Amino acid sequence: MPTVPPPDDVLRLLHALGARPASPVGTDGSWWIARPLDDADERWLEVQVLDAPADATLATRAAALLALDHPHLARVHAVEPLAPGRVAVVCEHVPGPTVAAVRAARPPLADGEVVTLAVPVAQALAALHAAGLAHGAVGADRVVVRPGGMPVLVDLRGALRGDGSPTGDVHRLLATLLGLMAPLDAHLAAGLDGTLRLRDALERLLRTNAAAGDVVDAAYACADAEPVLVPDPDVLAGAQVALAHGRTSAPRETAGEPAPARRSRRARPVRRRRPGTVGAVVAVVVALLGGGAWGVHAVTGDDAAPAAATVPPRSSGVADGTGATTAKDDRGVEAVRDPEDPAAAAAALTRLRVDALAAADAAALADLSVPNSPAAAADAAVVAALAGARSEGLVADVAAVAATGRTPDGDATVDVTSGLGPHVRVTPRGERADVPAVPSRTVELVLRWADGRWRVLDVREPGGAPS
């Protein structure tokens, strides 16, 4: 696809933002990736232009869009008028291939992979709808898979124009998900085996006025989430080029942007349950982890399976099935070191915390909190209670993460709603105990910026009461 420079009004906006164009996106000549003029600055932007009058209605929608902060929605930084009748949406650059490119480069997705995409995107739509907005263009070319596996809904111009409706968004999402899946045999589609299949459930919803939450419920009811297999970079690049010459989107690659890592499928381990081993350590762990849990995005264990972090599992134990952790991926480290995004840091810190708790690693856990703080003291008590026991299959159940403000001392506050799924505790002597799920609750994390990164100072009830 030949590179066409942006028009003058877009170039002037980029200059004012301290950025320069890197590459176009899409096929309509109105969407660009921009890189900062300062090469040391890693925050790339995207500029999307729409034809719309900069009137009071657009201003109201823009205010609602700017107020949204959801991990699976591209973050909008500004809405700027350009030439008369033209408006630019300035948002974060979401690196990674579109779901359309992933599907073009590989066979249909398994049900568990579809769950990994369906739940976060449906939750992003629910956030838009709660704000009185609709996306209007939900499709496989509007969902980007970040490195690490997180799906993000991009291109929010339709929300500014007032395109679509909540029901229309959900129907488009359902149609997109069905297009990623293989057709079922007739006897399976008819449900003759007595099992509700994901395709059948999604097709039923498509015949109703379903809400975004109904998609989440259907996905969780039918399959366990599993990592999305992203093809090798060379295969993916070929699919992106092919799509660029079709009717969907152009490649999202930019200079200096890492190619997506290959994610291999892993066999689902069989959990062996041993009766009669639930004892005092289990009761202590449930009380401490449930009462002081931070709110988590990942599954914990010994190995890494990055795409498993993308679906917030429920307390019923929906997970990637690998017992793997994503806590140490690059995105988490970068988030902890971003002074402008405490909400993302809270999510990353909770991933790291669960990893440390699963391994009963006191040193790693202490490194996440401010020394001699209430959070450090609470986590030291948790490690002492574990007495060297580790976790297998520990699943974090997160529902929401939202920055809420600052304390009088200037520390950031973030509300995190989360619970824990059922898992197995293994003592140093090899004794195994089943630990039940811990229901979701909301806590307030107090984060302090020090030594170039965020750490947890305290964990409290929302509003500031001790947790």
Coordinates of C-alpha atoms in Angstrom, one line a residue:
M1 CA 0.0 0.0 0.0
P2 CA 1.6 3.3 -1.0
T3 CA 2.3 5.7 1.8
V4 CA 0.3 9.0 1.4
P5 CA 1.2 11.8 3.8
P6 CA -1.6 13.1 6.0
P7 CA -3.3 16.4 4.9
D8 CA -2.0 19.7 6.2
D9 CA -4.5 20.0 9.0
V10 CA -3.5 16.6 10.4
L11 CA 0.2 17.4 10.0
R12 CA -0.3 20.7 12.0
L13 CA -2.1 18.8 14.7
L14 CA 0.6 16.2 14.9
H15 CA 3.2 18.9 15.2
A16 CA 1.3 20.5 18.0
L17 CA 1.2 17.1 19.8
G18 CA 5.0 16.7 19.4
A19 CA 4.6 13.8 16.9
R20 CA 5.2 12.9 13.3
P21 CA 3.3 10.4 11.0
A22 CA 4.6 6.9 10.9
S23 CA 2.2 5.0 8.8
P24 CA -1.5 5.0 7.6
V25 CA -4.1 2.5 8.8
G26 CA -7.1 1.4 7.0
T27 CA -8.1 2.1 3.4
D28 CA -10.1 5.3 3.6
G29 CA -7.1 7.7 4.1
S30 CA -8.2 9.0 7.4
W31 CA -6.4 7.1 10.1
W32 CA -2.7 7.4 10.9
I33 CA -0.2 6.1 13.4
A34 CA 2.1 8.8 14.8
R35 CA 5.4 8.5 16.6
P36 CA 6.8 11.1 19.0
L37 CA 9.4 13.6 17.8
D38 CA 11.5 12.6 20.9
D39 CA 12.7 9.1 20.1
A40 CA 13.1 8.5 23.8
D41 CA 9.3 8.8 24.3
E42 CA 7.7 5.4 23.8
R43 CA 4.1 6.7 23.7
W44 CA 2.9 6.5 20.1
L45 CA -0.5 7.9 19.1
E46 CA -3.2 7.3 16.5
V47 CA -5.1 10.0 14.8
Q48 CA -8.5 9.2 13.2
V49 CA -10.4 11.8 11.2
L50 CA -14.1 12.0 10.8
D51 CA -16.4 14.3 8.9
A52 CA -18.7 15.9 11.5
P53 CA -19.6 19.4 12.7
A54 CA -17.9 20.5 15.9
D55 CA -21.3 21.3 17.5
A56 CA -22.7 20.9 21.0
T57 CA -23.9 17.3 20.3
L58 CA -20.4 16.3 19.3
A59 CA -18.9 18.1 22.3
T60 CA -21.2 16.1 24.7
R61 CA -20.2 12.8 23.1
A62 CA -16.6 13.8 23.1
A63 CA -16.8 14.5 26.9
A64 CA -18.3 11.1 27.5
L65 CA -15.7 9.4 25.4
L66 CA -12.8 11.2 27.1
A67 CA -14.1 10.2 30.5
L68 CA -14.0 6.5 29.6
D69 CA -11.0 4.5 30.9
H70 CA -11.4 0.8 30.1
P71 CA -8.6 -1.7 29.6
H72 CA -10.2 -3.1 26.4
L73 CA -11.0 0.3 24.8
A74 CA -8.4 2.4 23.0
R75 CA -7.9 5.3 25.4
V76 CA -8.9 8.6 23.8
H77 CA -6.6 11.5 24.7
A78 CA -8.3 14.4 22.9
V79 CA -10.9 15.3 20.3
E80 CA -9.7 18.2 18.2
P81 CA -11.4 20.3 15.5
L82 CA -9.5 20.5 12.2
A83 CA -10.7 22.2 9.1
P84 CA -14.4 23.1 9.0
G85 CA -16.5 19.9 9.2
R86 CA -13.5 17.7 10.2
V87 CA -12.7 16.4 13.6
A88 CA -9.7 14.4 14.8
V89 CA -9.8 11.7 17.5
V90 CA -6.3 11.4 19.2
C91 CA -6.0 8.1 21.0
E92 CA -3.3 5.7 22.2
H93 CA -1.7 3.5 19.7
V94 CA -2.6 -0.1 20.3
P95 CA 0.1 -2.3 18.8
G96 CA -0.6 -5.7 17.4
P97 CA -2.5 -7.4 14.6
T98 CA -6.2 -7.1 14.1
V99 CA -8.4 -10.2 14.7
A100 CA -9.2 -10.0 11.0
A101 CA -5.5 -10.5 10.2
V102 CA -5.2 -13.3 12.7
R103 CA -8.1 -15.2 11.3
A104 CA -6.9 -14.7 7.7
A105 CA -3.6 -16.3 8.6
R106 CA -4.9 -19.4 10.4
P107 CA -7.8 -21.9 10.7
P108 CA -11.0 -21.0 12.6
L109 CA -10.7 -20.3 16.3
A110 CA -11.6 -22.8 19.0
D111 CA -14.5 -22.0 21.4
G112 CA -12.0 -21.2 24.2
E113 CA -10.2 -18.7 22.0
V114 CA -13.5 -17.0 21.0
V115 CA -14.3 -16.6 24.8
T116 CA -10.9 -14.9 25.2
L117 CA -12.0 -12.3 22.6
A118 CA -15.7 -12.2 23.3
V119 CA -15.7 -11.3 27.0
P120 CA -13.3 -8.3 27.0
V121 CA -14.8 -6.8 23.9
A122 CA -18.3 -7.2 25.2
Q123 CA -17.3 -5.6 28.5
A124 CA -15.8 -2.7 26.5
L125 CA -19.1 -2.3 24.7
A126 CA -20.9 -2.4 28.0
A127 CA -18.8 0.5 29.2
L128 CA -19.5 2.5 26.0
H129 CA -23.3 1.8 26.3
A130 CA -23.3 2.8 30.0
A131 CA -21.8 6.1 29.0
G132 CA -24.7 6.7 26.4
L133 CA -22.5 5.8 23.4
A134 CA -22.4 3.1 20.8
H135 CA -19.4 1.9 18.8
G136 CA -21.2 1.4 15.5
A137 CA -18.5 -0.5 13.7
V138 CA -17.7 -3.6 15.7
G139 CA -15.8 -6.0 13.5
A140 CA -12.8 -8.3 13.4
D141 CA -10.8 -5.4 11.8
R142 CA -11.7 -3.1 14.8
V143 CA -10.3 -5.4 17.5
V144 CA -6.5 -5.5 18.0
V145 CA -4.7 -8.2 19.8
R146 CA -1.9 -6.5 21.9
P147 CA 1.4 -8.3 22.4
G148 CA 0.6 -10.5 25.4
G149 CA -2.9 -11.3 24.2
M150 CA -5.1 -8.5 25.4
P151 CA -7.9 -7.7 22.9
V152 CA -8.7 -4.0 22.5
L153 CA -11.6 -2.4 20.7
V154 CA -10.3 0.5 18.5
D155 CA -11.7 3.2 16.2
L156 CA -14.2 5.1 18.3
R157 CA -15.2 7.6 15.6
G158 CA -18.6 6.0 15.3
A159 CA -19.3 6.9 19.0
L160 CA -18.7 10.6 18.1
R161 CA -20.9 10.5 15.1
G162 CA -23.7 8.8 17.0
D163 CA -23.6 5.7 14.7
G164 CA -25.4 2.6 15.6
S165 CA -27.1 1.5 18.8
P166 CA -26.3 -0.8 21.8
T167 CA -28.3 -3.6 20.2
G168 CA -26.6 -3.0 16.8
D169 CA -23.2 -3.2 18.5
V170 CA -24.0 -6.5 20.1
H171 CA -25.4 -8.0 16.9
R172 CA -22.2 -6.9 15.1
L173 CA -20.1 -8.5 17.8
L174 CA -22.0 -11.7 17.6
A175 CA -21.7 -11.9 13.8
T176 CA -18.0 -11.2 14.1
L177 CA -17.5 -14.0 16.7
L178 CA -19.5 -16.4 14.6
G179 CA -17.3 -15.6 11.6
L180 CA -14.2 -16.6 13.5
M181 CA -15.6 -20.1 14.3
A182 CA -15.8 -23.3 12.3
P183 CA -19.4 -24.4 11.4
L184 CA -20.7 -27.2 13.6
D185 CA -21.9 -30.5 12.4
A186 CA -25.6 -30.7 12.2
H187 CA -26.1 -32.9 15.2
L188 CA -24.0 -30.6 17.4
A189 CA -25.7 -27.5 16.1
A190 CA -29.0 -29.1 17.0
G191 CA -27.8 -29.8 20.5
L192 CA -28.5 -33.5 20.3
D193 CA -25.6 -34.3 22.6
G194 CA -27.3 -32.3 25.4
T195 CA -24.5 -29.7 25.6
L196 CA -25.0 -26.1 24.9
R197 CA -22.3 -25.1 22.4
L198 CA -20.9 -21.7 22.1
R199 CA -21.9 -21.3 18.4
D200 CA -25.5 -22.3 19.2
A201 CA -25.6 -19.9 22.1
L202 CA -24.3 -17.0 20.1
E203 CA -26.7 -17.7 17.3
R204 CA -29.6 -17.7 19.7
L205 CA -28.5 -14.3 21.0
L206 CA -28.4 -13.0 17.5
R207 CA -32.1 -13.5 17.2
T208 CA -32.8 -11.4 20.3
N209 CA -32.2 -7.9 21.6
A210 CA -29.3 -9.1 23.6
A211 CA -27.2 -6.8 25.7
A212 CA -23.4 -6.9 26.0
G213 CA -23.6 -8.6 29.3
D214 CA -25.6 -11.5 27.7
V215 CA -22.6 -12.2 25.5
V216 CA -20.4 -12.4 28.5
D217 CA -22.8 -14.8 30.3
A218 CA -23.1 -17.0 27.2
A219 CA -19.4 -17.2 26.7
Y220 CA -18.7 -18.2 30.3
A221 CA -21.5 -20.7 30.3
C222 CA -20.2 -22.6 27.2
A223 CA -16.4 -22.8 27.3
D224 CA -13.3 -22.1 29.3
A225 CA -11.1 -19.3 28.0
E226 CA -7.8 -20.3 26.4
P227 CA -5.0 -18.3 24.7
V228 CA -5.5 -17.1 21.2
L229 CA -3.0 -18.7 18.9
V230 CA -1.4 -15.9 16.9
P231 CA 0.5 -17.2 13.8
D232 CA 4.2 -16.6 13.1
P233 CA 5.1 -13.0 12.2
D234 CA 5.9 -13.9 8.6
V235 CA 2.5 -15.7 8.1
L236 CA 0.7 -12.9 9.9
A237 CA 2.4 -10.2 7.8
G238 CA 1.3 -11.9 4.6
A239 CA -2.3 -12.0 5.8
Q240 CA -2.1 -8.3 6.7
V241 CA -0.9 -7.4 3.3
A242 CA -3.7 -9.4 1.7
L243 CA -6.2 -7.6 3.8
A244 CA -4.7 -4.3 2.9
H245 CA -5.7 -5.0 -0.7
G246 CA -9.2 -6.1 0.3
R247 CA -12.0 -4.2 1.9
T248 CA -10.8 -4.3 5.6
S249 CA -7.8 -2.7 7.2
A250 CA -4.2 -2.1 6.2
P251 CA -1.3 -3.5 8.2
R252 CA -0.9 -2.0 11.6
E253 CA 2.9 -2.5 11.7
T254 CA 5.1 0.4 12.4
A255 CA 8.9 0.9 12.3
G256 CA 10.4 -0.1 15.7
E257 CA 7.2 -2.0 16.7
P258 CA 8.0 -5.6 17.8
A259 CA 6.4 -8.4 15.9
P260 CA 3.9 -10.4 17.8
A261 CA 5.4 -13.4 19.5
R262 CA 4.2 -16.9 18.5
R263 CA 1.9 -18.4 21.0
S264 CA 1.8 -22.2 21.1
R265 CA -1.1 -24.3 22.3
R266 CA -0.5 -26.2 25.4
A267 CA -2.3 -29.3 26.6
R268 CA -4.8 -28.7 29.3
P269 CA -3.5 -30.3 32.5
V270 CA -5.7 -32.7 34.4
R271 CA -6.4 -31.6 37.9
R272 CA -6.2 -34.5 40.3
R273 CA -8.2 -34.0 43.4
R274 CA -7.3 -35.7 46.6
P275 CA -10.0 -36.0 49.3
G276 CA -9.7 -35.1 52.9
T277 CA -6.8 -32.6 52.8
V278 CA -8.7 -29.3 53.4
G279 CA -7.2 -28.0 56.6
A280 CA -6.2 -25.0 58.6
V281 CA -3.9 -23.6 55.9
V282 CA -6.8 -23.5 53.4
A283 CA -9.0 -21.6 55.8
V284 CA -6.2 -19.1 56.5
V285 CA -5.5 -18.6 52.8
V286 CA -9.1 -18.1 51.9
A287 CA -9.5 -15.5 54.6
L288 CA -6.3 -13.6 53.8
L289 CA -6.5 -13.7 50.0
G290 CA -10.2 -13.1 50.0
G291 CA -10.1 -10.3 52.5
G292 CA -7.1 -8.4 51.1
A293 CA -7.0 -9.5 47.5
W294 CA -5.9 -6.7 45.2
G295 CA -7.7 -7.5 42.0
V296 CA -6.0 -9.5 39.4
H297 CA -5.8 -10.0 35.6
A298 CA -3.9 -13.3 35.3
V299 CA -3.8 -17.0 36.0
T300 CA -0.8 -18.1 38.1
G301 CA 1.7 -21.0 38.0
D302 CA 5.2 -21.7 36.8
D303 CA 5.1 -21.0 33.0
A304 CA 4.0 -18.2 30.8
A305 CA 1.0 -18.1 28.4
P306 CA 0.5 -14.4 27.6
A307 CA -2.8 -14.5 25.8
A308 CA -4.5 -16.1 28.9
A309 CA -4.4 -12.7 30.7
T310 CA -6.9 -11.2 28.3
V311 CA -10.1 -12.6 29.8
P312 CA -11.1 -11.6 33.4
P313 CA -12.1 -15.1 34.7
R314 CA -15.1 -15.5 37.0
S315 CA -15.0 -17.0 40.4
S316 CA -16.5 -20.2 38.8
G317 CA -13.0 -20.9 37.6
V318 CA -13.1 -19.9 33.9
A319 CA -9.4 -19.7 32.9
D320 CA -6.9 -20.6 30.2
G321 CA -6.6 -24.2 31.4
T322 CA -2.8 -24.1 31.5
G323 CA -2.1 -23.0 35.1
A324 CA 0.2 -20.5 33.6
T325 CA 1.1 -16.9 34.6
T326 CA 1.4 -13.8 32.5
A327 CA 2.6 -11.6 35.4
K328 CA 6.1 -11.0 34.0
D329 CA 5.3 -9.9 30.5
D330 CA 6.7 -6.6 29.1
R331 CA 3.4 -4.8 29.2
G332 CA 3.1 -5.3 32.9
V333 CA 6.6 -3.9 33.5
E334 CA 5.9 -0.9 31.3
A335 CA 2.7 -0.2 33.1
V336 CA 4.3 -0.1 36.5
R337 CA 6.8 2.4 35.1
D338 CA 4.2 4.7 33.5
P339 CA 3.7 7.7 35.9
E340 CA 0.6 8.8 34.0
D341 CA -1.4 5.6 34.2
P342 CA -1.9 4.3 37.8
A343 CA -4.9 2.2 36.8
A344 CA -2.8 0.1 34.4
A345 CA -0.1 0.0 37.1
A346 CA -2.6 -1.4 39.6
A347 CA -3.5 -4.2 37.1
A348 CA 0.2 -5.0 36.5
L349 CA 1.0 -5.0 40.2
T350 CA -1.8 -7.3 41.0
R351 CA -0.6 -9.7 38.3
L352 CA 2.8 -9.7 39.8
R353 CA 1.4 -10.1 43.3
V354 CA -0.5 -13.3 42.4
D355 CA 2.5 -14.7 40.7
A356 CA 4.5 -14.1 43.9
L357 CA 1.8 -15.6 46.1
A358 CA 1.4 -18.7 43.9
A359 CA 5.2 -19.3 44.4
A360 CA 5.1 -18.2 48.0
D361 CA 8.0 -15.8 47.1
A362 CA 8.3 -13.4 50.0
A363 CA 11.1 -11.3 48.4
A364 CA 9.2 -10.8 45.1
L365 CA 6.0 -9.9 47.0
A366 CA 7.8 -7.4 49.2
D367 CA 9.3 -5.7 46.1
L368 CA 5.8 -4.7 45.0
S369 CA 4.9 -2.6 48.0
V370 CA 6.3 0.4 49.7
P371 CA 8.7 -0.7 52.5
N372 CA 7.3 -0.6 56.0
S373 CA 3.9 0.2 54.6
P374 CA 0.5 -1.3 55.6
A375 CA 0.5 -3.2 52.3
A376 CA 3.9 -4.7 53.0
A377 CA 2.9 -5.7 56.5
A378 CA -0.3 -7.4 55.2
D379 CA 1.5 -9.3 52.5
A380 CA 4.2 -10.5 54.9
A381 CA 1.4 -11.9 57.0
V382 CA -0.1 -13.7 54.0
V383 CA 3.3 -15.3 53.2
A384 CA 3.8 -16.4 56.8
A385 CA 0.3 -18.0 56.8
L386 CA 1.1 -19.9 53.6
A387 CA 4.1 -21.5 55.4
G388 CA 5.8 -22.3 52.0
A389 CA 2.7 -23.7 50.4
R390 CA 2.2 -22.9 46.7
S391 CA -0.8 -22.6 44.4
E392 CA -1.8 -24.6 41.4
G393 CA -4.5 -23.2 39.0
L394 CA -5.1 -20.0 41.0
V395 CA -7.4 -17.8 38.9
A396 CA -7.9 -14.1 39.5
D397 CA -11.4 -12.9 38.8
V398 CA -11.4 -9.2 37.9
A399 CA -14.4 -7.1 37.1
A400 CA -13.2 -3.5 37.0
V401 CA -10.1 -1.3 37.5
A402 CA -10.6 2.5 37.8
A403 CA -8.4 5.4 38.9
T404 CA -10.3 7.5 41.4
G405 CA -8.0 10.3 42.4
R406 CA -5.2 11.3 44.7
T407 CA -4.7 11.3 48.5
P408 CA -3.6 14.5 50.3
D409 CA 0.0 13.2 50.1
G410 CA -0.3 12.9 46.3
D411 CA -0.5 9.1 46.1
A412 CA -2.9 7.7 43.5
T413 CA -6.0 5.7 44.4
V414 CA -7.4 3.0 42.2
D415 CA -10.6 0.9 42.8
V416 CA -10.2 -2.8 41.9
T417 CA -13.1 -5.3 41.9
S418 CA -11.9 -8.9 42.0
G419 CA -12.2 -12.3 43.5
L420 CA -10.3 -15.6 43.3
G421 CA -11.3 -18.8 41.5
P422 CA -11.0 -22.3 43.0
H423 CA -7.4 -23.7 43.1
V424 CA -5.2 -26.3 44.8
R425 CA -2.8 -25.5 47.6
V426 CA 0.3 -27.7 47.7
T427 CA 2.3 -27.8 50.9
P428 CA 6.1 -28.3 51.1
R429 CA 5.4 -31.9 52.0
G430 CA 3.3 -32.4 48.9
E431 CA -0.1 -32.5 50.6
R432 CA -2.8 -31.1 48.4
A433 CA -5.9 -29.2 49.4
D434 CA -8.8 -27.8 47.3
V435 CA -9.5 -24.2 48.0
P436 CA -12.9 -22.9 47.1
A437 CA -13.6 -19.7 45.1
V438 CA -13.5 -16.3 46.9
P439 CA -16.4 -14.0 45.9
S440 CA -15.6 -10.7 44.2
R441 CA -15.2 -7.5 46.3
T442 CA -14.0 -4.0 45.6
V443 CA -10.9 -2.6 47.3
E444 CA -9.0 0.7 46.9
L445 CA -5.3 0.5 46.2
V446 CA -3.2 3.4 47.2
L447 CA -0.2 3.6 44.9
R448 CA 3.0 5.6 45.5
W449 CA 5.3 6.7 42.7
A450 CA 8.9 6.3 43.9
D451 CA 12.3 5.4 42.3
G452 CA 10.7 5.5 38.8
R453 CA 7.8 3.1 39.3
W454 CA 4.6 2.5 41.2
R455 CA 4.4 0.5 44.4
V456 CA 1.4 -0.3 46.7
L457 CA 1.2 1.7 49.9
D458 CA -2.1 0.4 51.2
V459 CA -5.2 -1.6 50.4
R460 CA -8.4 -0.1 51.8
E461 CA -12.2 -0.3 51.5
P462 CA -13.5 2.1 48.8
G463 CA -13.6 5.6 50.2
G464 CA -10.5 5.2 52.4
A465 CA -11.5 2.8 55.2
P466 CA -8.9 0.2 56.2
S467 CA -9.4 -3.1 54.3

